[in-house]
mmCIF file of C-alpha atoms in Angstrom:
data_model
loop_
_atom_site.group_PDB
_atom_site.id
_atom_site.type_symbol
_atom_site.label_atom_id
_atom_site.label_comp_id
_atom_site.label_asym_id
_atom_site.label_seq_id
_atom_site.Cartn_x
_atom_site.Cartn_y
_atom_site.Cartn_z
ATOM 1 C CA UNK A 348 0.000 0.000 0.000
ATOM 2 C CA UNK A 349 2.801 2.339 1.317
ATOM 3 C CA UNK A 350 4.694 1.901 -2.557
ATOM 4 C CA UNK A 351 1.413 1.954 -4.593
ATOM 5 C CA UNK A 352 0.769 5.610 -2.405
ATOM 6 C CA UNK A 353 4.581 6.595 -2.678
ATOM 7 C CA UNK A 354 4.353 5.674 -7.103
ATOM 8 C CA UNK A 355 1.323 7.891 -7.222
ATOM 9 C CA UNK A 356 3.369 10.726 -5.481
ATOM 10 C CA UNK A 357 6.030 10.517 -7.550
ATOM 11 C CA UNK A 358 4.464 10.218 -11.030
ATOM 12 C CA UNK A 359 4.299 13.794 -12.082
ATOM 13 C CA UNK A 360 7.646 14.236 -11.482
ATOM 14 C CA UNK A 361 8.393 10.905 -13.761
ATOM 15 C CA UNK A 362 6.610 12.207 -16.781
ATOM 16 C CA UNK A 363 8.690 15.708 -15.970
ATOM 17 C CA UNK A 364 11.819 13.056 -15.836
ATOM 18 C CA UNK A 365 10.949 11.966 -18.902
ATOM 19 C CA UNK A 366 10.128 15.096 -21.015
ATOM 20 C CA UNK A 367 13.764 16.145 -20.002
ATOM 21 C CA UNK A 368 15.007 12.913 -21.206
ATOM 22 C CA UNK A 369 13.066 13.643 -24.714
ATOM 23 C CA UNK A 370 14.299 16.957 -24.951
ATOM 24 C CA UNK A 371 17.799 15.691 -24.236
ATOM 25 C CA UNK A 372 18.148 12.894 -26.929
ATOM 26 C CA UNK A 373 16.442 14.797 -29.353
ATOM 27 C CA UNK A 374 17.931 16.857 -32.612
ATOM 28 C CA UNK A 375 18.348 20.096 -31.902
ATOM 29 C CA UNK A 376 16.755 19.732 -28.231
ATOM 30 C CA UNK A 377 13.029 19.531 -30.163
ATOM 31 C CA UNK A 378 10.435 17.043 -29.451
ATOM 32 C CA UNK A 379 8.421 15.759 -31.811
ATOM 33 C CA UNK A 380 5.139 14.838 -30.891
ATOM 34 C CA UNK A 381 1.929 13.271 -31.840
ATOM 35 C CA UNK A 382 -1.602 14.110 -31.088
ATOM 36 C CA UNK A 383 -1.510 11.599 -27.876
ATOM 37 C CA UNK A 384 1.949 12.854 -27.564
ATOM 38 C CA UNK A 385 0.825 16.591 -27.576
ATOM 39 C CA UNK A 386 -1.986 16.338 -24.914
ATOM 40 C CA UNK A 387 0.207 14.759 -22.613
ATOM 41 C CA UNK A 388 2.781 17.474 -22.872
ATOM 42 C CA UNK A 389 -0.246 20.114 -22.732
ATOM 43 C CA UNK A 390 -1.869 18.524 -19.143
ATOM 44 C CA UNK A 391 -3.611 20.393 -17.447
ATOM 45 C CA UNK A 392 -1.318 19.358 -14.540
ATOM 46 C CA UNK A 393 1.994 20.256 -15.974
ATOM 47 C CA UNK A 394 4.313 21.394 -13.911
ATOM 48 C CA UNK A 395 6.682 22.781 -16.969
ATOM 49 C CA UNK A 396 6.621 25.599 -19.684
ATOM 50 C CA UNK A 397 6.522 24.219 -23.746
ATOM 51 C CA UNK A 398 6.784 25.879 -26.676
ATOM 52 C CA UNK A 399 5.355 24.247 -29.492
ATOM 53 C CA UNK A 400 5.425 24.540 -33.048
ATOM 54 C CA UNK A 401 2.490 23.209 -35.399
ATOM 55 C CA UNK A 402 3.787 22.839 -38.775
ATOM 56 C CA UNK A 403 3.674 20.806 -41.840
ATOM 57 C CA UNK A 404 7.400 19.969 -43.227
ATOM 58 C CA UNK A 405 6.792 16.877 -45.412
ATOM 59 C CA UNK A 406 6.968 17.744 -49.419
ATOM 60 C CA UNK A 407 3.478 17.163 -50.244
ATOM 61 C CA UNK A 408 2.017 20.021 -48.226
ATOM 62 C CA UNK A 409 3.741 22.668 -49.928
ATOM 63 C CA UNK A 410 4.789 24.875 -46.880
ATOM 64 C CA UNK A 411 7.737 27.242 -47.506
ATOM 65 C CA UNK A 412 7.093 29.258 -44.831
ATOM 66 C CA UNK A 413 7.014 26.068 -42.407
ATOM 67 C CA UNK A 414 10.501 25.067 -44.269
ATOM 68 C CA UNK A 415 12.016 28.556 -43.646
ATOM 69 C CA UNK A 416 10.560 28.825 -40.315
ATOM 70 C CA UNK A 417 12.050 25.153 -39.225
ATOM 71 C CA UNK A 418 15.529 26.432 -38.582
ATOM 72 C CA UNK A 419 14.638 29.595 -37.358
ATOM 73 C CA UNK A 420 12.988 27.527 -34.473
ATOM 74 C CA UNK A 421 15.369 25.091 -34.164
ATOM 75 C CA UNK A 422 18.138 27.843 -33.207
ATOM 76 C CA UNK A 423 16.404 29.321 -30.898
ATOM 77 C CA UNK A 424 15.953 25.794 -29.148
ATOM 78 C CA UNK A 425 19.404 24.819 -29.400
ATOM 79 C CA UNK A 426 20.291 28.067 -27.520
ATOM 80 C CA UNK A 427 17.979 26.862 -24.676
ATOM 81 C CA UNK A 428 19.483 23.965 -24.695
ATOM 82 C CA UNK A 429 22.972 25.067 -23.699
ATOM 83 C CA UNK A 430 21.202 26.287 -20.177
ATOM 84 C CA UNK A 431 21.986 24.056 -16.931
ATOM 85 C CA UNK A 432 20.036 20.925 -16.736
ATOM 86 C CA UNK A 433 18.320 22.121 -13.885
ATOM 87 C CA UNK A 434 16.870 25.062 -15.610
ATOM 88 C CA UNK A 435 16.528 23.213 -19.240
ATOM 89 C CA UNK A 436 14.687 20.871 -17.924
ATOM 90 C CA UNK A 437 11.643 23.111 -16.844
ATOM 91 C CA UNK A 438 10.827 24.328 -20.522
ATOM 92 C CA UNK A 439 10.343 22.144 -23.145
ATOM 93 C CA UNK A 440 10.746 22.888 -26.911
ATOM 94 C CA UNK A 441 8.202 20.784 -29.324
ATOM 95 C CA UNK A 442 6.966 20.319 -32.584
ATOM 96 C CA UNK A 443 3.915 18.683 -34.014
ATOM 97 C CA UNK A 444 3.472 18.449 -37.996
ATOM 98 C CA UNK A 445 0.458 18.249 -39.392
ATOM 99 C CA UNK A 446 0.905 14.704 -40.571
ATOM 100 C CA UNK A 447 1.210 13.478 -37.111
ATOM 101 C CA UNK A 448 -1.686 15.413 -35.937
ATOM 102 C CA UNK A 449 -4.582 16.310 -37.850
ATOM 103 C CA UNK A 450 -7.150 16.432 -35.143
ATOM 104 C CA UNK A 451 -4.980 18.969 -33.115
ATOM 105 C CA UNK A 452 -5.287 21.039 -35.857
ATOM 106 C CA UNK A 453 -8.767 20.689 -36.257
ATOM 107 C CA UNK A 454 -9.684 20.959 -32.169
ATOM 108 C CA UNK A 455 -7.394 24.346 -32.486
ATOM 109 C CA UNK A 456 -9.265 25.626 -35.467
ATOM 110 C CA UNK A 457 -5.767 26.197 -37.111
ATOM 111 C CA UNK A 458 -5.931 26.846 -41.350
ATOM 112 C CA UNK A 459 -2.263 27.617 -41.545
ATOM 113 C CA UNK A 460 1.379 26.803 -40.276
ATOM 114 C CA UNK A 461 3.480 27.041 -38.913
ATOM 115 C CA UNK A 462 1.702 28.932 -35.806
ATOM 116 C CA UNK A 463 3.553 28.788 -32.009
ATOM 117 C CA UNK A 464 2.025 28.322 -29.179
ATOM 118 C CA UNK A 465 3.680 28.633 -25.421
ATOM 119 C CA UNK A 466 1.568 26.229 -22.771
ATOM 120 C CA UNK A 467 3.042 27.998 -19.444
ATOM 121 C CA UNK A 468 3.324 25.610 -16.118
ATOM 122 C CA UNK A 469 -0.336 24.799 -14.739
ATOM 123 C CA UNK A 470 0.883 23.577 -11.215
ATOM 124 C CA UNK A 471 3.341 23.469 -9.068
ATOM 125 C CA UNK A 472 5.800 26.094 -7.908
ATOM 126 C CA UNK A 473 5.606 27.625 -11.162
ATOM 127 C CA UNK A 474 2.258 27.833 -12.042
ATOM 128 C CA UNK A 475 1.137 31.271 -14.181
ATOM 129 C CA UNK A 476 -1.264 33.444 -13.328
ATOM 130 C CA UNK A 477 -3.058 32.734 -16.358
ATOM 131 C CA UNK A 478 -2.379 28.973 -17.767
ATOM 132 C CA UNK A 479 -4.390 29.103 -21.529
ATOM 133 C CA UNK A 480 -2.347 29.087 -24.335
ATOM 134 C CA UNK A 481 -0.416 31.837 -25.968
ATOM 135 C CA UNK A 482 0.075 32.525 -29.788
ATOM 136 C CA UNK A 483 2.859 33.883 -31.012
ATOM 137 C CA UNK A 484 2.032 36.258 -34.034
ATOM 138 C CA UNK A 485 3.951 35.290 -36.995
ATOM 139 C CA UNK A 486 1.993 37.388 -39.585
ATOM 140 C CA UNK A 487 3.146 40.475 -37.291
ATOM 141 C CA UNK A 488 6.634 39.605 -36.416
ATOM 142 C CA UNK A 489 7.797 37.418 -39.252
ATOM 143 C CA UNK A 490 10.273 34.352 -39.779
ATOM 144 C CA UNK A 491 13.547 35.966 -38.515
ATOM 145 C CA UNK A 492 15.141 34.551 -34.973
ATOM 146 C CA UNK A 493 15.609 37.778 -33.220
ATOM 147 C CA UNK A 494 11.675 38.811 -33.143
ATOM 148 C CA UNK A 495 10.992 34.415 -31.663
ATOM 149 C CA UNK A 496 14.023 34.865 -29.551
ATOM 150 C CA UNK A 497 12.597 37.564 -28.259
ATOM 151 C CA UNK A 498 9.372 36.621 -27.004
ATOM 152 C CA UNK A 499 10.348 33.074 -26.197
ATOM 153 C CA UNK A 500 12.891 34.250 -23.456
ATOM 154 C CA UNK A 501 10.114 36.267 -22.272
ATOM 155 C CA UNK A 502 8.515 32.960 -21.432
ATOM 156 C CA UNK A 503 11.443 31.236 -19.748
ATOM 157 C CA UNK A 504 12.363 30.446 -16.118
ATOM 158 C CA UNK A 505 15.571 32.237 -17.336
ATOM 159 C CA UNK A 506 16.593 34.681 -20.082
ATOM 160 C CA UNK A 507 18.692 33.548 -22.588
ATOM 161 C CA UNK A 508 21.401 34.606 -25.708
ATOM 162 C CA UNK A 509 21.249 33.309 -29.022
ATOM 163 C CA UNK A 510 24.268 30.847 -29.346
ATOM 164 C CA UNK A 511 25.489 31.070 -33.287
ATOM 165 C CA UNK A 512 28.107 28.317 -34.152
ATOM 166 C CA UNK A 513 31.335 29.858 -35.480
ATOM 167 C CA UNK A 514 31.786 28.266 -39.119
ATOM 168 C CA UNK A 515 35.560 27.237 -39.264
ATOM 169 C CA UNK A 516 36.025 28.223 -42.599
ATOM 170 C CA UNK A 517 36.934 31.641 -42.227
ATOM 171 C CA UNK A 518 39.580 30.511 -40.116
ATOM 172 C CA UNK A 519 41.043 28.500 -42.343
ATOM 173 C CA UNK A 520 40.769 30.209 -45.461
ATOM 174 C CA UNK A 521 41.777 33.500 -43.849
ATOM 175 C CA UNK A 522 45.880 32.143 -42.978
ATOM 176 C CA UNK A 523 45.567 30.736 -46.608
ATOM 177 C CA UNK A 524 44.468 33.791 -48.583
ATOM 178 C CA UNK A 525 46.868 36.283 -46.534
ATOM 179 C CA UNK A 526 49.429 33.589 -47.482
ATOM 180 C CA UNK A 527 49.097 33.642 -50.716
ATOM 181 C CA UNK A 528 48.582 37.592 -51.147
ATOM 182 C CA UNK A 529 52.160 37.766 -49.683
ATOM 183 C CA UNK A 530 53.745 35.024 -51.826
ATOM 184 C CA UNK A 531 52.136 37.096 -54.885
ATOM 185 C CA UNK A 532 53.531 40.095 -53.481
ATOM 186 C CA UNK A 533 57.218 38.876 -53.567
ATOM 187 C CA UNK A 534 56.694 37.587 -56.892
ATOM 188 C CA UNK A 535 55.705 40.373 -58.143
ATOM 189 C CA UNK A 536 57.723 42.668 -55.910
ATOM 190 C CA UNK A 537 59.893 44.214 -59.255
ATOM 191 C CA UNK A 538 56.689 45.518 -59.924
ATOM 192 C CA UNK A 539 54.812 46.451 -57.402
ATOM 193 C CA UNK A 540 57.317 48.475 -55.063
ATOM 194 C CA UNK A 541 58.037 51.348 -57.815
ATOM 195 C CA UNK A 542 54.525 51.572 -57.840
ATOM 196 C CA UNK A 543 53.726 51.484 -53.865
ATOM 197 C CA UNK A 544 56.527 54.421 -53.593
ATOM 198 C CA UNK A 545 55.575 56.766 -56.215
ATOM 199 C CA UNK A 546 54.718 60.324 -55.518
ATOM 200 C CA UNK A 547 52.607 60.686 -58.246
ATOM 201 C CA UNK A 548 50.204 57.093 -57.288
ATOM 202 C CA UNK A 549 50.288 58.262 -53.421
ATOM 203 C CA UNK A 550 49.679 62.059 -54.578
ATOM 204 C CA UNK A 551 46.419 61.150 -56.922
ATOM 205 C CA UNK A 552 45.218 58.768 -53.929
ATOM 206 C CA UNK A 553 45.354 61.083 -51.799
ATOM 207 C CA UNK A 554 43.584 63.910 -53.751
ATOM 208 C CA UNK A 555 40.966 61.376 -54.663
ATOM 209 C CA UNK A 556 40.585 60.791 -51.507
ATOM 210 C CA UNK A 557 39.883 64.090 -50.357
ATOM 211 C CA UNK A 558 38.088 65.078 -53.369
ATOM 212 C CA UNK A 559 35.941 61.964 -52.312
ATOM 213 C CA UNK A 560 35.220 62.813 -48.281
ATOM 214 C CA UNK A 561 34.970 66.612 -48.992
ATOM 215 C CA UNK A 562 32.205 66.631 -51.332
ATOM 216 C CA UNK A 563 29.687 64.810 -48.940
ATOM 217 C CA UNK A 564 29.858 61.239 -49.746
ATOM 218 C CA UNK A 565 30.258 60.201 -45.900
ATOM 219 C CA UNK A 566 27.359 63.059 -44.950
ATOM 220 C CA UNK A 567 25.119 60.554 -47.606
ATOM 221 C CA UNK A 568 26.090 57.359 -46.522
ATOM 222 C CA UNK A 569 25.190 58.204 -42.926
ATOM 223 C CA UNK A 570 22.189 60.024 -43.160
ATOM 224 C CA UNK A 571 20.957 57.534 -46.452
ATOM 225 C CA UNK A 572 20.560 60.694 -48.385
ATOM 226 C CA UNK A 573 17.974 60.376 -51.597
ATOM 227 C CA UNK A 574 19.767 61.074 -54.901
ATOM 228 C CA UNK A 575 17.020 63.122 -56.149
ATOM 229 C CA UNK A 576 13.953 64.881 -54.655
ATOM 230 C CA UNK A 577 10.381 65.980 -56.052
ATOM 231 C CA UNK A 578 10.986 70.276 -56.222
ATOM 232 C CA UNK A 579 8.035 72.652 -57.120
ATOM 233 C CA UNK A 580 5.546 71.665 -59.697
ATOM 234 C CA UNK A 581 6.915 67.887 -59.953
ATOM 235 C CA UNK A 582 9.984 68.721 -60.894
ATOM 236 C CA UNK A 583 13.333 67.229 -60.484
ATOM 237 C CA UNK A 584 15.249 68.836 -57.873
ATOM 238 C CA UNK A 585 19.032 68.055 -56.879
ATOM 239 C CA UNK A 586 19.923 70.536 -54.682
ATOM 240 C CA UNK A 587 18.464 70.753 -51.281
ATOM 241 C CA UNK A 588 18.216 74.032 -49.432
ATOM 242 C CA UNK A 589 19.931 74.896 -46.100
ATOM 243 C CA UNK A 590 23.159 73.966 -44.547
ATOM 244 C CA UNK A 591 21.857 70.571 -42.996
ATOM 245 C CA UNK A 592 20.557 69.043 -46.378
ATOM 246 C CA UNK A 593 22.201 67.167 -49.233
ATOM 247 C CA UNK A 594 21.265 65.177 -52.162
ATOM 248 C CA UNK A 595 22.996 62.287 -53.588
ATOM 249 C CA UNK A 596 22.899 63.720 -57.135
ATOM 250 C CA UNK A 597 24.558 67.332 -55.738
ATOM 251 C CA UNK A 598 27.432 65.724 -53.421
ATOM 252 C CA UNK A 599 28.396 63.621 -57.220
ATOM 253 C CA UNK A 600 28.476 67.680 -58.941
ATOM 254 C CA UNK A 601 30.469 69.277 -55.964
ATOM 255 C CA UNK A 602 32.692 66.380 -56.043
ATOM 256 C CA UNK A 603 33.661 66.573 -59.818
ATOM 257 C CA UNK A 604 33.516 70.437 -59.685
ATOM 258 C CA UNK A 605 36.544 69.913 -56.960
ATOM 259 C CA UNK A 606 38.085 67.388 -58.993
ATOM 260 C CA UNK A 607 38.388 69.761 -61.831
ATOM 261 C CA UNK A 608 39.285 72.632 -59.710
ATOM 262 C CA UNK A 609 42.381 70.473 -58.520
ATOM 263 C CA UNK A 610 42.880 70.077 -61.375
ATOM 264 C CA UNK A 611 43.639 72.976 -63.057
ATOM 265 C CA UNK A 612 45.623 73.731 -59.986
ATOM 266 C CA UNK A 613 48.183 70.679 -60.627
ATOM 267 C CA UNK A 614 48.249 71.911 -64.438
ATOM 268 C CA UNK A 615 48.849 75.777 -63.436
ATOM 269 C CA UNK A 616 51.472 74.261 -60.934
ATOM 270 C CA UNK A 617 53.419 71.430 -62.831
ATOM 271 C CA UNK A 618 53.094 71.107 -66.509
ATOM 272 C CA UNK A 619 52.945 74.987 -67.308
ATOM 273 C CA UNK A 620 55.986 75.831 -65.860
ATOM 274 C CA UNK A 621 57.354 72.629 -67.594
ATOM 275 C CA UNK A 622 56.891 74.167 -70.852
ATOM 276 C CA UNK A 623 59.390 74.807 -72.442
ATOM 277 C CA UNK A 624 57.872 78.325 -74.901
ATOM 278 C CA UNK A 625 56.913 80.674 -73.421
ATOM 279 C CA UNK A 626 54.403 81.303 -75.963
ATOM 280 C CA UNK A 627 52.919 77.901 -75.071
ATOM 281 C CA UNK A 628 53.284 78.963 -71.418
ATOM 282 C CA UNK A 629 51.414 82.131 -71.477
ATOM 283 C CA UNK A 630 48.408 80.774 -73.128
ATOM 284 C CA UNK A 631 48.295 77.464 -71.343
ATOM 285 C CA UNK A 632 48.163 80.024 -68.420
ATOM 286 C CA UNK A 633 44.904 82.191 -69.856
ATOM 287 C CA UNK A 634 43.121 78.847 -70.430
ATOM 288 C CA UNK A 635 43.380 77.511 -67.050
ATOM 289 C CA UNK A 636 43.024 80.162 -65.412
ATOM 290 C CA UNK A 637 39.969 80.996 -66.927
ATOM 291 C CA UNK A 638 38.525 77.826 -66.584
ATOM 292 C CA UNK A 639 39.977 77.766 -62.987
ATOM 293 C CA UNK A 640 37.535 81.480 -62.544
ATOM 294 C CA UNK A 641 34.747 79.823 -64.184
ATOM 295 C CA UNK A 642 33.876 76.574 -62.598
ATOM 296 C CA UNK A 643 35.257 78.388 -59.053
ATOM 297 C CA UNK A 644 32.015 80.729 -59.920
ATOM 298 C CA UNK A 645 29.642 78.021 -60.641
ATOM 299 C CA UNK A 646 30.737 76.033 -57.321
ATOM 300 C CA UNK A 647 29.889 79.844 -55.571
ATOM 301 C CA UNK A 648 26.610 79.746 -57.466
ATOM 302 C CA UNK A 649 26.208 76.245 -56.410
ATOM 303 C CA UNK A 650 26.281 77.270 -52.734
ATOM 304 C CA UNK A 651 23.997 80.691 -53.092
ATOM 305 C CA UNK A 652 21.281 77.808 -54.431
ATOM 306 C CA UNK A 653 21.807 76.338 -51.011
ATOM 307 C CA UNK A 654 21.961 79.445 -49.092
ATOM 308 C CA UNK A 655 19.927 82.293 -51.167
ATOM 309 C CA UNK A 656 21.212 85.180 -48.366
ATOM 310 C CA UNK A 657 24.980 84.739 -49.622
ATOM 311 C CA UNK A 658 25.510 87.724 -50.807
ATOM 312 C CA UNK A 659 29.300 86.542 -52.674
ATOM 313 C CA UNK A 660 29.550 85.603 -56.578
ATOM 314 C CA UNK A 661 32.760 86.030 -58.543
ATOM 315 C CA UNK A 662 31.219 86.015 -62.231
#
């Protein structure tokens, strides 16, 4: 009588024993369950938390959002997983597929999968406040793992992070690449080094450079600056007023407007006074300088579009 009372006692906390044992020895820490399966996990007496999945994986369904949603799911499970036994074993991760359950589809009314459901503890220490079912919205949050991860550590005796396996193949192919870069370097080191130390490579790299950062092109990539914008009457504008706005299209005009303007600054500098008439010198010089005045006037006329109270122009 004594063992037949003291087996009663103890059979909750068997089935608990055994659910951590399923959830142990299964892939990926999910259980896959049946309908008899499911309304044992789902008790009314259950002294644990599941998450279940109802889905429909086999080819002839057609499901790709059940087959996109499957490891999305799974990772989040496998990150529980890595918990302590002790608090692993109070939240169980499950999965039920349609062909192993029709009428728990039917008794839930479900039309589509997947759909998650969390079944929190209904007795003992842990029982919620409220023990029904909760849905998790899929149509509203979508497929991805941070939105589930979210919500199902929300539900668990104990927060937990996302554990993302490190694929070993950068590591490998990393050494393997840099070593071959380097034995192509040497190789090719006749060539390369008068080209690494030249003035004139380093000096147009450099005045790209700041040609590049000057004219806005960081300012756009923070901000995600359009290229173009509607102006008045549904026309194309690209130039946008005031000293805190910028268009993709107008960073691309300043920039080759600067580029120019060096330019003629490097010719004016370097190959006039290399000339060897001076004839050839003297008009080379009227040419870029005028063209040095002129598009040093349009940038000026650039910026009063900006800034209509600038009072400066030069032509």
């Amino acid at each position: 009588m004594r063992r037949t009372l003291l087996s009663l006692l103890l059979l909750p906390l068997s089935l608990a024993t055994d659910w951590a044992a399923a959830s142990a020895s299964a892939r990926d820490g999910v259980v896959s369950l049946t309908a008899e399966t499911f309304d044992e996990l789902t008790s009314p007496d259950r002294e644990w938390g599941a998450t279940i999945v109802l889905t429909a994986l086999p080819a002839g369904y057609k499901c790709a959002p059940c087959h996109d949603f499957d490891p999305v799911y799974r990772a989040v499970a496998r990150s529980w997983r890595r918990k302590p036994a002790s608090v692993r074993d109070q939240h169980v991760f499950a999965e039920l597929d349609f062909a192993n359950g029709q009428e728990v589809f039917q008794r839930l009314g479900l039309t589509s999968a997947p759909t998650v459901f969390y079944y929190p503890p209904a007795a003992g220490e842990r029982k919620a406040a409220k023990t029904g079912a909760v849905n998790f919205d899929l149509n509203r949050a979508g497929l991805g793992v941070p939105p589930l991860h979210a919500w199902v550590k929300s539900t668990t005796p104990e927060p937990f992070d996302m554990y993302m396996p490190k694929s070993p193949v950068p590591f490998i192919l990393a050494p393997l690449l840099l070593a071959m870069a380097l034995y192509a370097g040497y190789t090719a080191r006749a060539v390369l080094l008068p080209v690494l130390t030249s003035r004139i490579v380093w000096g147009v790299a450099t005045t790209l450079l700041c040609i590049l950062f000057t004219s806005g092109y960081m300012w756009n990539k923070i901000k995600n600056a359009p290229y173009v914008q509607a102006g008045p009457g549904g026309r194309v504008s690209w130039v946008a007023g005031g000293y805190q706005n910028q268009l993709g299209l107008e960073s691309q005009v300043v920039g080759a407007l600067y580029g120019v303007l060096a330019l003629t600054v490097v010719v004016l500098s370097v190959f006039i006074p290399a000339q060897s008439s001076p004839a050839k010198q003297r008009v080379g010089t009227y040419l870029w300088l005028a063209l040095l005045i002129v598009l040093f006037s349009l940038l000026i006329r650039l910026f009063k579009l900006k800034n209509g109270g600038y009072p400066f122009g030069l032509l």
